[in-house]
Short mmCIF file of C-alpha atoms in Angstrom, two decimals:
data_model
loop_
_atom_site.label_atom_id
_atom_site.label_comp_id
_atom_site.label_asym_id
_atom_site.label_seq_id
_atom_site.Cartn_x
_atom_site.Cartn_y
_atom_site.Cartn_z
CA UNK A 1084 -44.03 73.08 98.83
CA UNK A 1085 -40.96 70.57 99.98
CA UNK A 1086 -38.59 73.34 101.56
CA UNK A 1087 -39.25 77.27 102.76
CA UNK A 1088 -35.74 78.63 103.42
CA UNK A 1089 -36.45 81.37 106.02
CA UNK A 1090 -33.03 83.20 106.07
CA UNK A 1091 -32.53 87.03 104.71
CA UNK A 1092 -30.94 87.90 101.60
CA UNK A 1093 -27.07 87.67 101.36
CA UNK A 1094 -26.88 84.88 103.48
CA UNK A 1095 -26.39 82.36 100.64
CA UNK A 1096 -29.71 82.23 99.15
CA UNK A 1097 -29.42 81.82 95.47
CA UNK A 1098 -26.55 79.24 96.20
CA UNK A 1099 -29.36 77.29 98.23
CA UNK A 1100 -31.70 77.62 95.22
CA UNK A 1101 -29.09 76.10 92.59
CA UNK A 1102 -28.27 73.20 95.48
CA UNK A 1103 -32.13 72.86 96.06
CA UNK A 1104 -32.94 72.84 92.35
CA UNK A 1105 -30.23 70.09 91.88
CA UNK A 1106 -31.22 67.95 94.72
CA UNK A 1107 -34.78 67.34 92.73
CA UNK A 1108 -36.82 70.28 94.79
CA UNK A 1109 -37.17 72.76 92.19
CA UNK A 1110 -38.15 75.32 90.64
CA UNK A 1111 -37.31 77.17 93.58
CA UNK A 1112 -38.17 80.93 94.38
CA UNK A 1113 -35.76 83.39 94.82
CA UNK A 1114 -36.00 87.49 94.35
CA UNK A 1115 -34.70 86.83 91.03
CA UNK A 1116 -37.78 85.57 89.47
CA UNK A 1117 -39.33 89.20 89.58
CA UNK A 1118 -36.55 89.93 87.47
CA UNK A 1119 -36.45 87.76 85.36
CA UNK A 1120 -40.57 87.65 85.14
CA UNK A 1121 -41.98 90.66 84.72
CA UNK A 1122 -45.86 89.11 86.06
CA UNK A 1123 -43.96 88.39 89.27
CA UNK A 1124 -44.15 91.75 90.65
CA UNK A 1125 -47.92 91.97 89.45
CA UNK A 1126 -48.69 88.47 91.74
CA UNK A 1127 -46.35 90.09 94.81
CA UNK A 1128 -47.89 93.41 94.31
CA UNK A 1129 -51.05 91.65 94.95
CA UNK A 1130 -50.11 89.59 97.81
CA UNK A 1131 -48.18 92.88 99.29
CA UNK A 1132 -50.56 95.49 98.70
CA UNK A 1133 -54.05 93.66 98.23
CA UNK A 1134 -53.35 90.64 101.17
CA UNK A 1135 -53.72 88.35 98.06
CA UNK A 1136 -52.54 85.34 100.11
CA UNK A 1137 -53.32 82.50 97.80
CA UNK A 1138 -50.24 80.33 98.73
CA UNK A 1139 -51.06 77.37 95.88
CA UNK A 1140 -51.52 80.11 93.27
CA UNK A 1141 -48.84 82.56 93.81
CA UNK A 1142 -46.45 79.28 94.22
CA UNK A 1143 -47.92 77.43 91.59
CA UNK A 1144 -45.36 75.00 89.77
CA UNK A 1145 -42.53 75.53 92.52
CA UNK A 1146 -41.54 73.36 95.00
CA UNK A 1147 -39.32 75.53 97.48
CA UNK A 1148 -38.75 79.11 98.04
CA UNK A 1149 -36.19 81.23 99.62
CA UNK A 1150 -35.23 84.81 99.53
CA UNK A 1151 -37.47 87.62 99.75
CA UNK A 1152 -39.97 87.44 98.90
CA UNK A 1153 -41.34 84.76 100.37
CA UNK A 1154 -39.00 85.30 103.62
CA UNK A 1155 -41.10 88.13 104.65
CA UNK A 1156 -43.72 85.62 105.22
CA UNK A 1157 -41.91 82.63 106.30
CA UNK A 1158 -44.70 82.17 108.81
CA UNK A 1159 -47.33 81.92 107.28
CA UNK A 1160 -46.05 79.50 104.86
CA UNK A 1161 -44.33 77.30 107.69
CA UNK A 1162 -48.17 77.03 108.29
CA UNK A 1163 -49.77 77.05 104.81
CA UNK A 1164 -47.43 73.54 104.47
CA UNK A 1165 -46.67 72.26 107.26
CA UNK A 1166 -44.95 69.41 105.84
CA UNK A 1167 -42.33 72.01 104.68
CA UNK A 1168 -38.92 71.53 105.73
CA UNK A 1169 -37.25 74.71 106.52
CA UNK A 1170 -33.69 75.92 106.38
CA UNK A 1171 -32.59 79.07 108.00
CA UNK A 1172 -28.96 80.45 105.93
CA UNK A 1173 -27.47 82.25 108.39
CA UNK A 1174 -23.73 84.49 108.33
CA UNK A 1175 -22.52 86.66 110.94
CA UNK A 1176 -24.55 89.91 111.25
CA UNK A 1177 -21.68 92.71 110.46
CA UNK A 1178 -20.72 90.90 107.29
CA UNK A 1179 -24.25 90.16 106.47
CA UNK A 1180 -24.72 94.23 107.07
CA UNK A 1181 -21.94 95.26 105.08
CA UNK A 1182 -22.92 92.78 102.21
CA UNK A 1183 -26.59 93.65 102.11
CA UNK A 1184 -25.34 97.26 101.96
CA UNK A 1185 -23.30 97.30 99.13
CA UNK A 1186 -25.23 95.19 96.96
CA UNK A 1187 -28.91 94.75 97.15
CA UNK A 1188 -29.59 97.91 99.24
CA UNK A 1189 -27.70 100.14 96.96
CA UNK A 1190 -28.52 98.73 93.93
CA UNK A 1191 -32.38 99.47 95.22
CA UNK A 1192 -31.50 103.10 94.65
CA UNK A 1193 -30.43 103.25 91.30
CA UNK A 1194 -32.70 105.72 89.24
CA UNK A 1195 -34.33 103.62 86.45
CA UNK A 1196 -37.34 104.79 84.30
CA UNK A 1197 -38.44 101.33 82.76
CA UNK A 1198 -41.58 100.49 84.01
CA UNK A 1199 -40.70 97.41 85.28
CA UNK A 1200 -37.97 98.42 86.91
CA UNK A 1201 -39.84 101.13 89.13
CA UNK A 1202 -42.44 98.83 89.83
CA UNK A 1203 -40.08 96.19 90.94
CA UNK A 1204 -38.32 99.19 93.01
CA UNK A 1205 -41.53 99.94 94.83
CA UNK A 1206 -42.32 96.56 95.43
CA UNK A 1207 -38.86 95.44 97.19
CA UNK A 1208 -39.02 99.38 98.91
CA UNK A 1209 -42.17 98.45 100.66
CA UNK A 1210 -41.45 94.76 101.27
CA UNK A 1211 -38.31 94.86 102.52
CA UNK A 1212 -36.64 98.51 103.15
CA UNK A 1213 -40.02 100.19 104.68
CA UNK A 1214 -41.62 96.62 105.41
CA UNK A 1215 -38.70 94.39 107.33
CA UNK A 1216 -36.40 97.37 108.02
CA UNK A 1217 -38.90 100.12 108.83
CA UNK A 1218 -37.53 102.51 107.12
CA UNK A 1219 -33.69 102.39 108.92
CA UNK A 1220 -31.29 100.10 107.04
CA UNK A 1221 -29.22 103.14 106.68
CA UNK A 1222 -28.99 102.47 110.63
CA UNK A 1223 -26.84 99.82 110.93
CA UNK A 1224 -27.11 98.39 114.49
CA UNK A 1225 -31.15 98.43 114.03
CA UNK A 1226 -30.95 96.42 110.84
CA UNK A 1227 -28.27 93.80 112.62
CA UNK A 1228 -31.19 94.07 115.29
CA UNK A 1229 -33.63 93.05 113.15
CA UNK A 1230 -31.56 90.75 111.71
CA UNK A 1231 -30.49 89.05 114.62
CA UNK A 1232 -34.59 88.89 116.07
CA UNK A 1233 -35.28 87.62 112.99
CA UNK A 1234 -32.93 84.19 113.16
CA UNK A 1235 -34.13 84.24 116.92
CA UNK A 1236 -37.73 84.15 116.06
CA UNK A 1237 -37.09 81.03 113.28
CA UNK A 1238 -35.15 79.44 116.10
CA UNK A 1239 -37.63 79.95 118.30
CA UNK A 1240 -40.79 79.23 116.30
CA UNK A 1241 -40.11 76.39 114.33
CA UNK A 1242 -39.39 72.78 116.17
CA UNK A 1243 -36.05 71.57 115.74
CA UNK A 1244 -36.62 68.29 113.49
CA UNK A 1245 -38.29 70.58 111.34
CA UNK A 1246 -35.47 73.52 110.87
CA UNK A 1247 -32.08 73.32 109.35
CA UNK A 1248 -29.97 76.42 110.53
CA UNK A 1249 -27.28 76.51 107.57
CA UNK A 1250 -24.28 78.33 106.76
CA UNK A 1251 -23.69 77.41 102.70
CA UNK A 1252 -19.90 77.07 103.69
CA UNK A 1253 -21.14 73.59 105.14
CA UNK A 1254 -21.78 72.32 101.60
CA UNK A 1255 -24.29 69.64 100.63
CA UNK A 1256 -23.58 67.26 103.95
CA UNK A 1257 -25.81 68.87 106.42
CA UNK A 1258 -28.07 70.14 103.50
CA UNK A 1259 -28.55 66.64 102.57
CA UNK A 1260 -29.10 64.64 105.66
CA UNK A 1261 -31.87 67.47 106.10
CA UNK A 1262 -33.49 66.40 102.85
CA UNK A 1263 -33.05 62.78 103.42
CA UNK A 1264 -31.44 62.79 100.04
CA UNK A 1265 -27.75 61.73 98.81
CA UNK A 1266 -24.96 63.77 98.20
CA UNK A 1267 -24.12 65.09 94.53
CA UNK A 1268 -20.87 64.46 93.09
CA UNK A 1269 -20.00 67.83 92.23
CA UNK A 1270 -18.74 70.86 94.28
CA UNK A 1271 -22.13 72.64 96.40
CA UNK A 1272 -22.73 75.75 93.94
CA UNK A 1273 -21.30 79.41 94.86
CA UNK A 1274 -22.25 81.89 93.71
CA UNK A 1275 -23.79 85.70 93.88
CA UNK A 1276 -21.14 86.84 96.47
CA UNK A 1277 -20.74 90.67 95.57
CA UNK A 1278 -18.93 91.38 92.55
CA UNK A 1279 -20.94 89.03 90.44
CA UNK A 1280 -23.97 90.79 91.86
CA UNK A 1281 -22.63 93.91 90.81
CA UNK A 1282 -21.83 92.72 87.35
CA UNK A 1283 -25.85 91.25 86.96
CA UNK A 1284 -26.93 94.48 88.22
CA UNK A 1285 -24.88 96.30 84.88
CA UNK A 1286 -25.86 94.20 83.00
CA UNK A 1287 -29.76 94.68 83.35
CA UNK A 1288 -28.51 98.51 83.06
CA UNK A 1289 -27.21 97.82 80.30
CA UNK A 1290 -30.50 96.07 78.56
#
């Protein structure tokens, strides 16, 4: 494991795992894996619900992760490899809210009865809503809260030549004298802001 990007969802994760993935550190994890890979949420379910904590084997084959949910134990792994740069994404707390709200929080409540699906459902409920969130992301000012502790604790916790704090506006400079590696010639990626997250989350309706 090269990098372990600590920041929450909708802070510019899945653009950090296209610009890690070009950069040479990939595959990288994201959330989107258990969508796109159905035996994710079996090897999750086990590290969630059975404290399955093989770190080689449930990262086997990938050299980075960010998102959940690997976030929710961005400790553990800043200790599992601690030769792991890390990179905190970070956006101002109200937008981060409003963004989280309208996109991955509500699309966790959509009523689906594939299999998958409502496993995957569980899985993120528990993780994130009941596991980061306790329960009150409906509340905003605790969920800034816990967003905010969260960035502290990563600021806090992690020694500075080892932690990136990153707002994917910056593009690949900062990104890339991080890495130690040059800088592509070719616009930093963009992408997942809200309406293309709404349109990915039809389209899986749609399947």
């Amino acid at each position: 494991m090269d990098v372990i990007g600590a920041g929450f969802g909708r802070t510019g994760t899945l653009s950090l795992k296209l610009a890690l993935e070009r950069l040479g550190f990939g595959p990288c994890h994201h959330m989107i894996e258990l969508i796109d890979d159905p035996e994710q949420i079996d090897r999750w379910t086990r590290v969630i619900e059975d404290g399955d904590r093989d770190w080689d084997e449930v990262y086997r084959g990938y050299r980075a992760t960010v998102d959940w949910p690997g976030v929710a134990f961005w400790r553990e792994l800043a200790e599992h490899y601690p030769e792991a740069k890390v990179v905190l994404t970070v956006r101002d707390p109200e937008s981060w809210y409003e963004s989280a709200r309208e996109s991955i929080y509500r699309a966790s409540s959509i009523h689906t009865d594939d299999p998958v699906g409502v496993r995957r459902r569980r899985l993120v409920h528990r993780l994130v809503w009941e596991g980061d969130f306790g329960g009150r992301f409906e509340d905003a000012e605790h969920a800034m809260a816990v967003f905010t502790e969260h960035n502290d604790a990563v600021r806090r916790e992690v020694p500075a030549d080892r932690l990136l704090e990153f707002r994917v506006r910056e593009g690949w400079e900062p990104l890339c004298r991080f890495l130690g590696v040059p800088v592509p010639g070719e616009p930093f990626p963009r992408t997942n802001d809200r309406r293309e997250f709404a349109e990915r989350v039809a389209q899986r309706q749609g399947r």
